[in-house]
Amino acid sequence: MENNTIQISNFELLGRVLDGKANLKERKAVLFNMSDAVFEECFMVALRATTLFNEKVEAYETVQ
Amino acid sequence: MTDQQIVSNLIIGDHRTIKDFFFVRCKPMLIYIGQYFCQQKHTPEELIGEFYEFLSDDNWHKLRIFKYTCSLNSYVTIIASRYFLHKRDKELLPLDENIALVKNLQNDSNGEAFFMEDLNKIIRRLQPFDRFLVQRILIDGEKPGDILDEAKVLMAKDENLSTDAKTDTQFAGYVYTRYNRVRKGLQKQMVAIGYGK
């Protein structure tokens, strides 16, 4: 984190950014890494996909 | 059901949770990411099944190390994006086969003349040093280690380029890394205009 480098494999940090729960330093680090084309593509695809979850899973309510 | 409960049920192999999680809750997300990176090569069921195999690998290791500092949705989304991106790059970019990229793209194209014309257009837009790397390694089939002297001369002439490499080995590493990055960019641009699908 000191040099603002984030690996794509830092799943939880990136997950916090997707959730809007990352701190300022983490958000800046992600922005810094967006200059890397591979990182940018991976993160932006994930960002778009986060809106697509089907949360209406009735089975979760009924099964037990 | 909380994220912790879902993860626990997945790890113990609860069939209902596995089915609901992968084939209901995550289905739209996985189809979007899977088809974005691996267009038309797999059915939705194949993509989901493949990701299930990946996530459950090594006794659900990736879920076992999850510390819940973010939502399960976001955690799985990032993992899926990285997984399918890696899968695409692995299929499209066989490392250590420098010339294979050109041949693979060429085989899939509609005409060699058009292919080379489009390829050259993209290459002409590259920085001079990157153009040199593509020409010598990708097109001519030279090994990175064999073009180091020429690369050094070119770098010395170009004020925009600099490297911290002090030894020949470090400089070779710089050249190889830079070439790979240029090659990936070139690959993406060729795919974007219709080659290699």
PDB file of C-alpha atoms in Angstrom:
ATOM      1  CA  MET A   1       0.000   0.000   0.000  1.00  0.00           C
ATOM      2  CA  GLU A   2       2.910   2.364   0.601  1.00  0.00           C
ATOM      3  CA  ASN A   3       3.598   2.698  -3.084  1.00  0.00           C
ATOM      4  CA  ASN A   4      -0.083   2.669  -4.024  1.00  0.00           C
ATOM      5  CA  THR A   5       0.254  -0.686  -5.738  1.00  0.00           C
ATOM      6  CA  ILE A   6      -2.735  -2.989  -5.423  1.00  0.00           C
ATOM      7  CA  GLN A   7      -2.766  -6.476  -6.770  1.00  0.00           C
ATOM      8  CA  ILE A   8      -5.920  -7.692  -8.492  1.00  0.00           C
ATOM      9  CA  SER A   9      -5.753 -10.574  -6.044  1.00  0.00           C
ATOM     10  CA  ASN A  10      -6.378  -8.254  -3.098  1.00  0.00           C
ATOM     11  CA  PHE A  11     -10.014  -9.319  -3.238  1.00  0.00           C
ATOM     12  CA  GLU A  12     -11.269  -7.886   0.035  1.00  0.00           C
ATOM     13  CA  LEU A  13      -9.792  -4.438  -0.465  1.00  0.00           C
ATOM     14  CA  LEU A  14     -11.296  -4.218  -3.939  1.00  0.00           C
ATOM     15  CA  GLY A  15     -14.531  -5.623  -2.551  1.00  0.00           C
ATOM     16  CA  ARG A  16     -14.644  -2.807   0.007  1.00  0.00           C
ATOM     17  CA  VAL A  17     -14.225  -0.269  -2.790  1.00  0.00           C
ATOM     18  CA  LEU A  18     -17.114  -1.886  -4.668  1.00  0.00           C
ATOM     19  CA  ASP A  19     -19.175  -1.730  -1.473  1.00  0.00           C
ATOM     20  CA  GLY A  20     -18.337   1.950  -0.983  1.00  0.00           C
ATOM     21  CA  LYS A  21     -16.743   1.113   2.362  1.00  0.00           C
ATOM     22  CA  ALA A  22     -13.076   1.639   1.511  1.00  0.00           C
ATOM     23  CA  ASN A  23     -11.134   4.416   3.203  1.00  0.00           C
ATOM     24  CA  LEU A  24      -9.616   7.342   1.357  1.00  0.00           C
ATOM     25  CA  LYS A  25      -6.193   5.747   1.075  1.00  0.00           C
ATOM     26  CA  GLU A  26      -7.640   2.567  -0.395  1.00  0.00           C
ATOM     27  CA  ARG A  27      -9.784   4.445  -2.897  1.00  0.00           C
ATOM     28  CA  LYS A  28      -6.817   6.541  -3.996  1.00  0.00           C
ATOM     29  CA  ALA A  29      -4.721   3.424  -4.431  1.00  0.00           C
ATOM     30  CA  VAL A  30      -7.365   1.884  -6.667  1.00  0.00           C
ATOM     31  CA  LEU A  31      -7.570   5.062  -8.754  1.00  0.00           C
ATOM     32  CA  PHE A  32      -3.792   5.078  -9.054  1.00  0.00           C
ATOM     33  CA  ASN A  33      -3.847   1.505 -10.313  1.00  0.00           C
ATOM     34  CA  MET A  34      -6.430   2.305 -12.975  1.00  0.00           C
ATOM     35  CA  SER A  35      -3.562   3.362 -15.236  1.00  0.00           C
ATOM     36  CA  ASP A  36      -2.816  -0.358 -15.581  1.00  0.00           C
ATOM     37  CA  ALA A  37      -5.037  -1.573 -18.418  1.00  0.00           C
ATOM     38  CA  VAL A  38      -5.431  -5.096 -17.044  1.00  0.00           C
ATOM     39  CA  PHE A  39      -6.319  -3.877 -13.572  1.00  0.00           C
ATOM     40  CA  GLU A  40      -8.750  -1.318 -14.964  1.00  0.00           C
ATOM     41  CA  GLU A  41     -10.560  -3.864 -17.102  1.00  0.00           C
ATOM     42  CA  CYS A  42     -10.852  -6.362 -14.272  1.00  0.00           C
ATOM     43  CA  PHE A  43     -12.110  -3.793 -11.787  1.00  0.00           C
ATOM     44  CA  MET A  44     -14.531  -2.016 -14.133  1.00  0.00           C
ATOM     45  CA  VAL A  45     -16.138  -5.284 -15.241  1.00  0.00           C
ATOM     46  CA  ALA A  46     -16.574  -6.220 -11.577  1.00  0.00           C
ATOM     47  CA  LEU A  47     -18.020  -2.790 -10.835  1.00  0.00           C
ATOM     48  CA  ARG A  48     -20.638  -3.161 -13.550  1.00  0.00           C
ATOM     49  CA  ALA A  49     -21.431  -6.705 -12.470  1.00  0.00           C
ATOM     50  CA  THR A  50     -22.136  -5.787  -8.832  1.00  0.00           C
ATOM     51  CA  THR A  51     -25.531  -4.430  -9.840  1.00  0.00           C
ATOM     52  CA  LEU A  52     -26.572  -7.773 -11.275  1.00  0.00           C
ATOM     53  CA  PHE A  53     -27.016  -9.922  -8.193  1.00  0.00           C
ATOM     54  CA  ASN A  54     -30.343 -11.614  -7.826  1.00  0.00           C
ATOM     55  CA  GLU A  55     -31.034 -10.926  -4.172  1.00  0.00           C
ATOM     56  CA  LYS A  56     -34.597 -12.186  -4.271  1.00  0.00           C
ATOM     57  CA  VAL A  57     -33.693 -15.713  -3.363  1.00  0.00           C
ATOM     58  CA  GLU A  58     -36.788 -16.948  -1.649  1.00  0.00           C
ATOM     59  CA  ALA A  59     -35.146 -20.246  -0.889  1.00  0.00           C
ATOM     60  CA  TYR A  60     -32.934 -18.531   1.652  1.00  0.00           C
ATOM     61  CA  GLU A  61     -36.029 -17.536   3.586  1.00  0.00           C
ATOM     62  CA  THR A  62     -37.805 -20.869   3.434  1.00  0.00           C
ATOM     63  CA  VAL A  63     -35.173 -23.541   3.591  1.00  0.00           C
ATOM     64  CA  GLN A  64     -34.089 -24.876   6.994  1.00  0.00           C
TER      65      GLN A  64
ATOM     66  CA  MET B   1     -29.215 -15.661   5.599  1.00  0.00           C
ATOM     67  CA  THR B   2     -26.027 -13.764   6.460  1.00  0.00           C
ATOM     68  CA  ASP B   3     -22.830 -13.916   4.437  1.00  0.00           C
ATOM     69  CA  GLN B   4     -21.247 -16.020   7.179  1.00  0.00           C
ATOM     70  CA  GLN B   5     -24.104 -18.499   7.072  1.00  0.00           C
ATOM     71  CA  ILE B   6     -23.953 -18.775   3.304  1.00  0.00           C
ATOM     72  CA  VAL B   7     -20.202 -19.386   3.390  1.00  0.00           C
ATOM     73  CA  SER B   8     -20.571 -21.979   6.133  1.00  0.00           C
ATOM     74  CA  ASN B   9     -23.243 -23.822   4.182  1.00  0.00           C
ATOM     75  CA  LEU B  10     -21.200 -23.717   1.002  1.00  0.00           C
ATOM     76  CA  ILE B  11     -18.175 -25.130   2.787  1.00  0.00           C
ATOM     77  CA  ILE B  12     -20.117 -28.028   4.293  1.00  0.00           C
ATOM     78  CA  GLY B  13     -21.554 -28.758   0.858  1.00  0.00           C
ATOM     79  CA  ASP B  14     -25.198 -27.870   1.446  1.00  0.00           C
ATOM     80  CA  HIS B  15     -26.725 -28.585  -1.963  1.00  0.00           C
ATOM     81  CA  ARG B  16     -29.597 -26.145  -1.630  1.00  0.00           C
ATOM     82  CA  THR B  17     -27.269 -23.271  -0.726  1.00  0.00           C
ATOM     83  CA  ILE B  18     -24.850 -24.171  -3.506  1.00  0.00           C
ATOM     84  CA  LYS B  19     -27.659 -24.221  -6.032  1.00  0.00           C
ATOM     85  CA  ASP B  20     -29.240 -20.997  -4.825  1.00  0.00           C
ATOM     86  CA  PHE B  21     -25.969 -19.159  -4.460  1.00  0.00           C
ATOM     87  CA  PHE B  22     -24.421 -20.034  -7.822  1.00  0.00           C
ATOM     88  CA  PHE B  23     -27.481 -20.575  -9.998  1.00  0.00           C
ATOM     89  CA  VAL B  24     -29.806 -17.902  -8.628  1.00  0.00           C
ATOM     90  CA  ARG B  25     -28.050 -15.221  -6.650  1.00  0.00           C
ATOM     91  CA  CYS B  26     -24.768 -15.041  -8.592  1.00  0.00           C
ATOM     92  CA  LYS B  27     -26.102 -16.206 -11.951  1.00  0.00           C
ATOM     93  CA  PRO B  28     -26.587 -12.788 -13.650  1.00  0.00           C
ATOM     94  CA  MET B  29     -23.237 -11.562 -12.347  1.00  0.00           C
ATOM     95  CA  LEU B  30     -21.368 -14.674 -13.460  1.00  0.00           C
ATOM     96  CA  ILE B  31     -22.985 -14.703 -16.896  1.00  0.00           C
ATOM     97  CA  TYR B  32     -22.118 -11.050 -17.429  1.00  0.00           C
ATOM     98  CA  ILE B  33     -18.488 -11.422 -16.391  1.00  0.00           C
ATOM     99  CA  GLY B  34     -18.040 -14.811 -18.052  1.00  0.00           C
ATOM    100  CA  GLN B  35     -19.475 -13.715 -21.359  1.00  0.00           C
ATOM    101  CA  TYR B  36     -17.625 -10.400 -21.243  1.00  0.00           C
ATOM    102  CA  PHE B  37     -14.274 -12.148 -21.062  1.00  0.00           C
ATOM    103  CA  CYS B  38     -15.078 -15.381 -22.887  1.00  0.00           C
ATOM    104  CA  GLN B  39     -17.524 -14.289 -25.534  1.00  0.00           C
ATOM    105  CA  GLN B  40     -19.737 -16.951 -27.056  1.00  0.00           C
ATOM    106  CA  LYS B  41     -17.395 -19.727 -26.112  1.00  0.00           C
ATOM    107  CA  HIS B  42     -19.446 -21.106 -23.261  1.00  0.00           C
ATOM    108  CA  THR B  43     -23.060 -21.516 -22.223  1.00  0.00           C
ATOM    109  CA  PRO B  44     -24.164 -19.790 -19.003  1.00  0.00           C
ATOM    110  CA  GLU B  45     -24.326 -23.165 -17.271  1.00  0.00           C
ATOM    111  CA  GLU B  46     -20.776 -23.979 -18.304  1.00  0.00           C
ATOM    112  CA  LEU B  47     -19.506 -20.625 -17.061  1.00  0.00           C
ATOM    113  CA  ILE B  48     -21.239 -20.997 -13.704  1.00  0.00           C
ATOM    114  CA  GLY B  49     -20.177 -24.616 -13.339  1.00  0.00           C
ATOM    115  CA  GLU B  50     -16.603 -23.738 -14.146  1.00  0.00           C
ATOM    116  CA  PHE B  51     -16.534 -20.930 -11.609  1.00  0.00           C
ATOM    117  CA  TYR B  52     -18.084 -23.220  -9.004  1.00  0.00           C
ATOM    118  CA  GLU B  53     -15.273 -25.705  -9.612  1.00  0.00           C
ATOM    119  CA  PHE B  54     -12.719 -22.915  -9.245  1.00  0.00           C
ATOM    120  CA  LEU B  55     -14.181 -21.463  -6.056  1.00  0.00           C
ATOM    121  CA  SER B  56     -14.669 -24.829  -4.403  1.00  0.00           C
ATOM    122  CA  ASP B  57     -11.160 -25.914  -5.295  1.00  0.00           C
ATOM    123  CA  ASP B  58      -8.848 -26.827  -2.430  1.00  0.00           C
ATOM    124  CA  ASN B  59     -11.806 -27.325  -0.097  1.00  0.00           C
ATOM    125  CA  TRP B  60     -13.196 -23.815  -0.645  1.00  0.00           C
ATOM    126  CA  HIS B  61      -9.894 -22.188   0.271  1.00  0.00           C
ATOM    127  CA  LYS B  62     -10.891 -18.786  -1.128  1.00  0.00           C
ATOM    128  CA  LEU B  63     -13.979 -18.676   1.050  1.00  0.00           C
ATOM    129  CA  ARG B  64     -12.168 -20.028   4.099  1.00  0.00           C
ATOM    130  CA  ILE B  65      -9.717 -17.099   4.002  1.00  0.00           C
ATOM    131  CA  PHE B  66     -12.531 -14.554   3.592  1.00  0.00           C
ATOM    132  CA  LYS B  67     -12.431 -12.144   6.558  1.00  0.00           C
ATOM    133  CA  TYR B  68     -15.783 -10.450   5.844  1.00  0.00           C
ATOM    134  CA  THR B  69     -14.328  -6.946   5.568  1.00  0.00           C
ATOM    135  CA  CYS B  70     -16.483  -6.554   2.471  1.00  0.00           C
ATOM    136  CA  SER B  71     -19.743  -8.108   1.327  1.00  0.00           C
ATOM    137  CA  LEU B  72     -19.734 -11.648   0.006  1.00  0.00           C
ATOM    138  CA  ASN B  73     -21.251 -10.342  -3.232  1.00  0.00           C
ATOM    139  CA  SER B  74     -18.346  -7.984  -3.880  1.00  0.00           C
ATOM    140  CA  TYR B  75     -15.767 -10.530  -2.783  1.00  0.00           C
ATOM    141  CA  VAL B  76     -17.068 -13.156  -5.192  1.00  0.00           C
ATOM    142  CA  THR B  77     -17.468 -10.587  -7.973  1.00  0.00           C
ATOM    143  CA  ILE B  78     -13.826  -9.537  -7.806  1.00  0.00           C
ATOM    144  CA  ILE B  79     -12.719 -13.169  -7.757  1.00  0.00           C
ATOM    145  CA  ALA B  80     -14.935 -13.975 -10.753  1.00  0.00           C
ATOM    146  CA  SER B  81     -13.662 -10.996 -12.735  1.00  0.00           C
ATOM    147  CA  ARG B  82     -10.064 -11.950 -12.118  1.00  0.00           C
ATOM    148  CA  TYR B  83     -10.727 -15.607 -12.862  1.00  0.00           C
ATOM    149  CA  PHE B  84     -12.401 -15.042 -16.236  1.00  0.00           C
ATOM    150  CA  LEU B  85      -9.913 -12.341 -17.228  1.00  0.00           C
ATOM    151  CA  HIS B  86      -7.093 -14.752 -16.494  1.00  0.00           C
ATOM    152  CA  LYS B  87      -8.880 -17.494 -18.417  1.00  0.00           C
ATOM    153  CA  ARG B  88      -9.270 -15.255 -21.463  1.00  0.00           C
ATOM    154  CA  ASP B  89      -5.647 -14.123 -21.381  1.00  0.00           C
ATOM    155  CA  LYS B  90      -4.461 -17.675 -20.982  1.00  0.00           C
ATOM    156  CA  GLU B  91      -6.456 -18.815 -23.994  1.00  0.00           C
ATOM    157  CA  LEU B  92      -5.512 -15.873 -26.187  1.00  0.00           C
ATOM    158  CA  LEU B  93      -1.931 -15.310 -25.194  1.00  0.00           C
ATOM    159  CA  PRO B  94       0.173 -18.442 -25.081  1.00  0.00           C
ATOM    160  CA  LEU B  95       3.329 -17.206 -23.378  1.00  0.00           C
ATOM    161  CA  ASP B  96       6.702 -18.232 -24.763  1.00  0.00           C
ATOM    162  CA  GLU B  97       5.282 -18.509 -28.238  1.00  0.00           C
ATOM    163  CA  ASN B  98       6.043 -15.077 -29.526  1.00  0.00           C
ATOM    164  CA  ILE B  99       4.897 -15.598 -33.040  1.00  0.00           C
ATOM    165  CA  ALA B 100       1.790 -17.560 -32.073  1.00  0.00           C
ATOM    166  CA  LEU B 101      -0.216 -14.403 -31.476  1.00  0.00           C
ATOM    167  CA  VAL B 102       0.118 -13.297 -35.060  1.00  0.00           C
ATOM    168  CA  LYS B 103      -0.606 -16.752 -36.403  1.00  0.00           C
ATOM    169  CA  ASN B 104      -3.648 -17.284 -34.209  1.00  0.00           C
ATOM    170  CA  LEU B 105      -5.122 -13.968 -35.184  1.00  0.00           C
ATOM    171  CA  GLN B 106      -4.266 -14.514 -38.804  1.00  0.00           C
ATOM    172  CA  ASN B 107      -5.928 -17.905 -38.970  1.00  0.00           C
ATOM    173  CA  ASP B 108      -9.156 -16.451 -37.693  1.00  0.00           C
ATOM    174  CA  SER B 109      -9.179 -13.418 -39.938  1.00  0.00           C
ATOM    175  CA  ASN B 110     -11.006 -13.129 -43.213  1.00  0.00           C
ATOM    176  CA  GLY B 111      -7.995 -12.202 -45.277  1.00  0.00           C
ATOM    177  CA  GLU B 112      -4.268 -11.987 -44.720  1.00  0.00           C
ATOM    178  CA  ALA B 113      -3.937  -8.721 -46.598  1.00  0.00           C
ATOM    179  CA  PHE B 114      -6.547  -7.023 -44.459  1.00  0.00           C
ATOM    180  CA  PHE B 115      -5.049  -8.532 -41.347  1.00  0.00           C
ATOM    181  CA  MET B 116      -1.571  -7.199 -41.999  1.00  0.00           C
ATOM    182  CA  GLU B 117      -2.969  -3.822 -43.007  1.00  0.00           C
ATOM    183  CA  ASP B 118      -4.905  -3.515 -39.751  1.00  0.00           C
ATOM    184  CA  LEU B 119      -1.990  -4.829 -37.714  1.00  0.00           C
ATOM    185  CA  ASN B 120       0.377  -2.323 -39.270  1.00  0.00           C
ATOM    186  CA  LYS B 121      -2.041   0.528 -38.625  1.00  0.00           C
ATOM    187  CA  ILE B 122      -2.024  -0.273 -34.924  1.00  0.00           C
ATOM    188  CA  ILE B 123       1.729  -0.803 -34.850  1.00  0.00           C
ATOM    189  CA  ARG B 124       2.306   2.578 -36.512  1.00  0.00           C
ATOM    190  CA  ARG B 125       0.479   4.269 -33.647  1.00  0.00           C
ATOM    191  CA  LEU B 126       2.803   2.749 -31.044  1.00  0.00           C
ATOM    192  CA  GLN B 127       5.707   4.622 -29.505  1.00  0.00           C
ATOM    193  CA  PRO B 128       8.910   4.101 -31.521  1.00  0.00           C
ATOM    194  CA  PHE B 129      10.477   1.862 -28.875  1.00  0.00           C
ATOM    195  CA  ASP B 130       7.340  -0.263 -28.523  1.00  0.00           C
ATOM    196  CA  ARG B 131       7.091  -0.471 -32.309  1.00  0.00           C
ATOM    197  CA  PHE B 132      10.654  -1.758 -32.400  1.00  0.00           C
ATOM    198  CA  LEU B 133       9.852  -4.436 -29.794  1.00  0.00           C
ATOM    199  CA  VAL B 134       6.775  -5.639 -31.660  1.00  0.00           C
ATOM    200  CA  GLN B 135       8.547  -5.675 -35.004  1.00  0.00           C
ATOM    201  CA  ARG B 136      11.609  -7.556 -33.840  1.00  0.00           C
ATOM    202  CA  ILE B 137      10.109  -9.975 -31.316  1.00  0.00           C
ATOM    203  CA  LEU B 138       6.558 -10.553 -32.473  1.00  0.00           C
ATOM    204  CA  ILE B 139       6.858 -10.177 -36.233  1.00  0.00           C
ATOM    205  CA  ASP B 140      10.469 -11.195 -36.890  1.00  0.00           C
ATOM    206  CA  GLY B 141      10.452 -13.861 -34.166  1.00  0.00           C
ATOM    207  CA  GLU B 142      13.662 -12.696 -32.457  1.00  0.00           C
ATOM    208  CA  LYS B 143      14.299 -13.566 -28.823  1.00  0.00           C
ATOM    209  CA  PRO B 144      14.223 -10.603 -26.419  1.00  0.00           C
ATOM    210  CA  GLY B 145      17.748 -11.476 -25.298  1.00  0.00           C
ATOM    211  CA  ASP B 146      19.043 -11.083 -28.854  1.00  0.00           C
ATOM    212  CA  ILE B 147      17.886  -7.518 -29.350  1.00  0.00           C
ATOM    213  CA  LEU B 148      19.205  -5.963 -26.151  1.00  0.00           C
ATOM    214  CA  ASP B 149      22.041  -4.016 -27.786  1.00  0.00           C
ATOM    215  CA  GLU B 150      19.695  -2.448 -30.315  1.00  0.00           C
ATOM    216  CA  ALA B 151      17.178  -1.728 -27.579  1.00  0.00           C
ATOM    217  CA  LYS B 152      19.830   0.045 -25.509  1.00  0.00           C
ATOM    218  CA  VAL B 153      20.769   2.266 -28.434  1.00  0.00           C
ATOM    219  CA  LEU B 154      17.151   3.152 -29.067  1.00  0.00           C
ATOM    220  CA  MET B 155      16.534   3.919 -25.419  1.00  0.00           C
ATOM    221  CA  ALA B 156      19.556   6.175 -25.256  1.00  0.00           C
ATOM    222  CA  LYS B 157      18.199   8.192 -28.178  1.00  0.00           C
ATOM    223  CA  ASP B 158      14.703   8.559 -26.753  1.00  0.00           C
ATOM    224  CA  GLU B 159      14.394  11.232 -24.069  1.00  0.00           C
ATOM    225  CA  ASN B 160      10.973   9.967 -23.034  1.00  0.00           C
ATOM    226  CA  LEU B 161      12.294   6.577 -21.996  1.00  0.00           C
ATOM    227  CA  SER B 162      14.159   5.683 -18.849  1.00  0.00           C
ATOM    228  CA  THR B 163      14.748   2.575 -16.797  1.00  0.00           C
ATOM    229  CA  ASP B 164      16.349   1.818 -13.461  1.00  0.00           C
ATOM    230  CA  ALA B 165      17.905  -1.320 -14.897  1.00  0.00           C
ATOM    231  CA  LYS B 166      21.636  -1.313 -14.230  1.00  0.00           C
ATOM    232  CA  THR B 167      22.728  -4.776 -15.309  1.00  0.00           C
ATOM    233  CA  ASP B 168      22.113  -6.606 -18.562  1.00  0.00           C
ATOM    234  CA  THR B 169      19.844  -9.053 -16.751  1.00  0.00           C
ATOM    235  CA  GLN B 170      17.751  -6.234 -15.322  1.00  0.00           C
ATOM    236  CA  PHE B 171      17.546  -4.555 -18.709  1.00  0.00           C
ATOM    237  CA  ALA B 172      16.492  -7.841 -20.320  1.00  0.00           C
ATOM    238  CA  GLY B 173      13.749  -8.094 -17.709  1.00  0.00           C
ATOM    239  CA  TYR B 174      12.631  -4.559 -18.483  1.00  0.00           C
ATOM    240  CA  VAL B 175      12.508  -5.288 -22.227  1.00  0.00           C
ATOM    241  CA  TYR B 176      10.607  -8.525 -21.775  1.00  0.00           C
ATOM    242  CA  THR B 177       8.075  -6.995 -19.381  1.00  0.00           C
ATOM    243  CA  ARG B 178       7.546  -3.998 -21.611  1.00  0.00           C
ATOM    244  CA  TYR B 179       7.169  -6.180 -24.678  1.00  0.00           C
ATOM    245  CA  ASN B 180       4.583  -8.369 -22.979  1.00  0.00           C
ATOM    246  CA  ARG B 181       2.546  -5.336 -21.996  1.00  0.00           C
ATOM    247  CA  VAL B 182       2.679  -3.939 -25.530  1.00  0.00           C
ATOM    248  CA  ARG B 183       1.722  -7.327 -26.929  1.00  0.00           C
ATOM    249  CA  LYS B 184      -1.312  -7.567 -24.693  1.00  0.00           C
ATOM    250  CA  GLY B 185      -2.406  -4.080 -25.722  1.00  0.00           C
ATOM    251  CA  LEU B 186      -1.947  -4.995 -29.364  1.00  0.00           C
ATOM    252  CA  GLN B 187      -3.928  -8.186 -28.864  1.00  0.00           C
ATOM    253  CA  LYS B 188      -6.799  -6.310 -27.260  1.00  0.00           C
ATOM    254  CA  GLN B 189      -6.929  -3.779 -30.070  1.00  0.00           C
ATOM    255  CA  MET B 190      -6.947  -6.502 -32.717  1.00  0.00           C
ATOM    256  CA  VAL B 191      -9.727  -8.361 -30.926  1.00  0.00           C
ATOM    257  CA  ALA B 192     -11.645  -5.103 -30.585  1.00  0.00           C
ATOM    258  CA  ILE B 193     -11.699  -4.660 -34.343  1.00  0.00           C
ATOM    259  CA  GLY B 194     -12.825  -8.222 -34.985  1.00  0.00           C
ATOM    260  CA  TYR B 195      -9.803 -10.524 -35.126  1.00  0.00           C
ATOM    261  CA  GLY B 196      -9.059 -13.566 -33.050  1.00  0.00           C
ATOM    262  CA  LYS B 197     -12.604 -14.284 -31.828  1.00  0.00           C
TER     263      LYS B 197
END
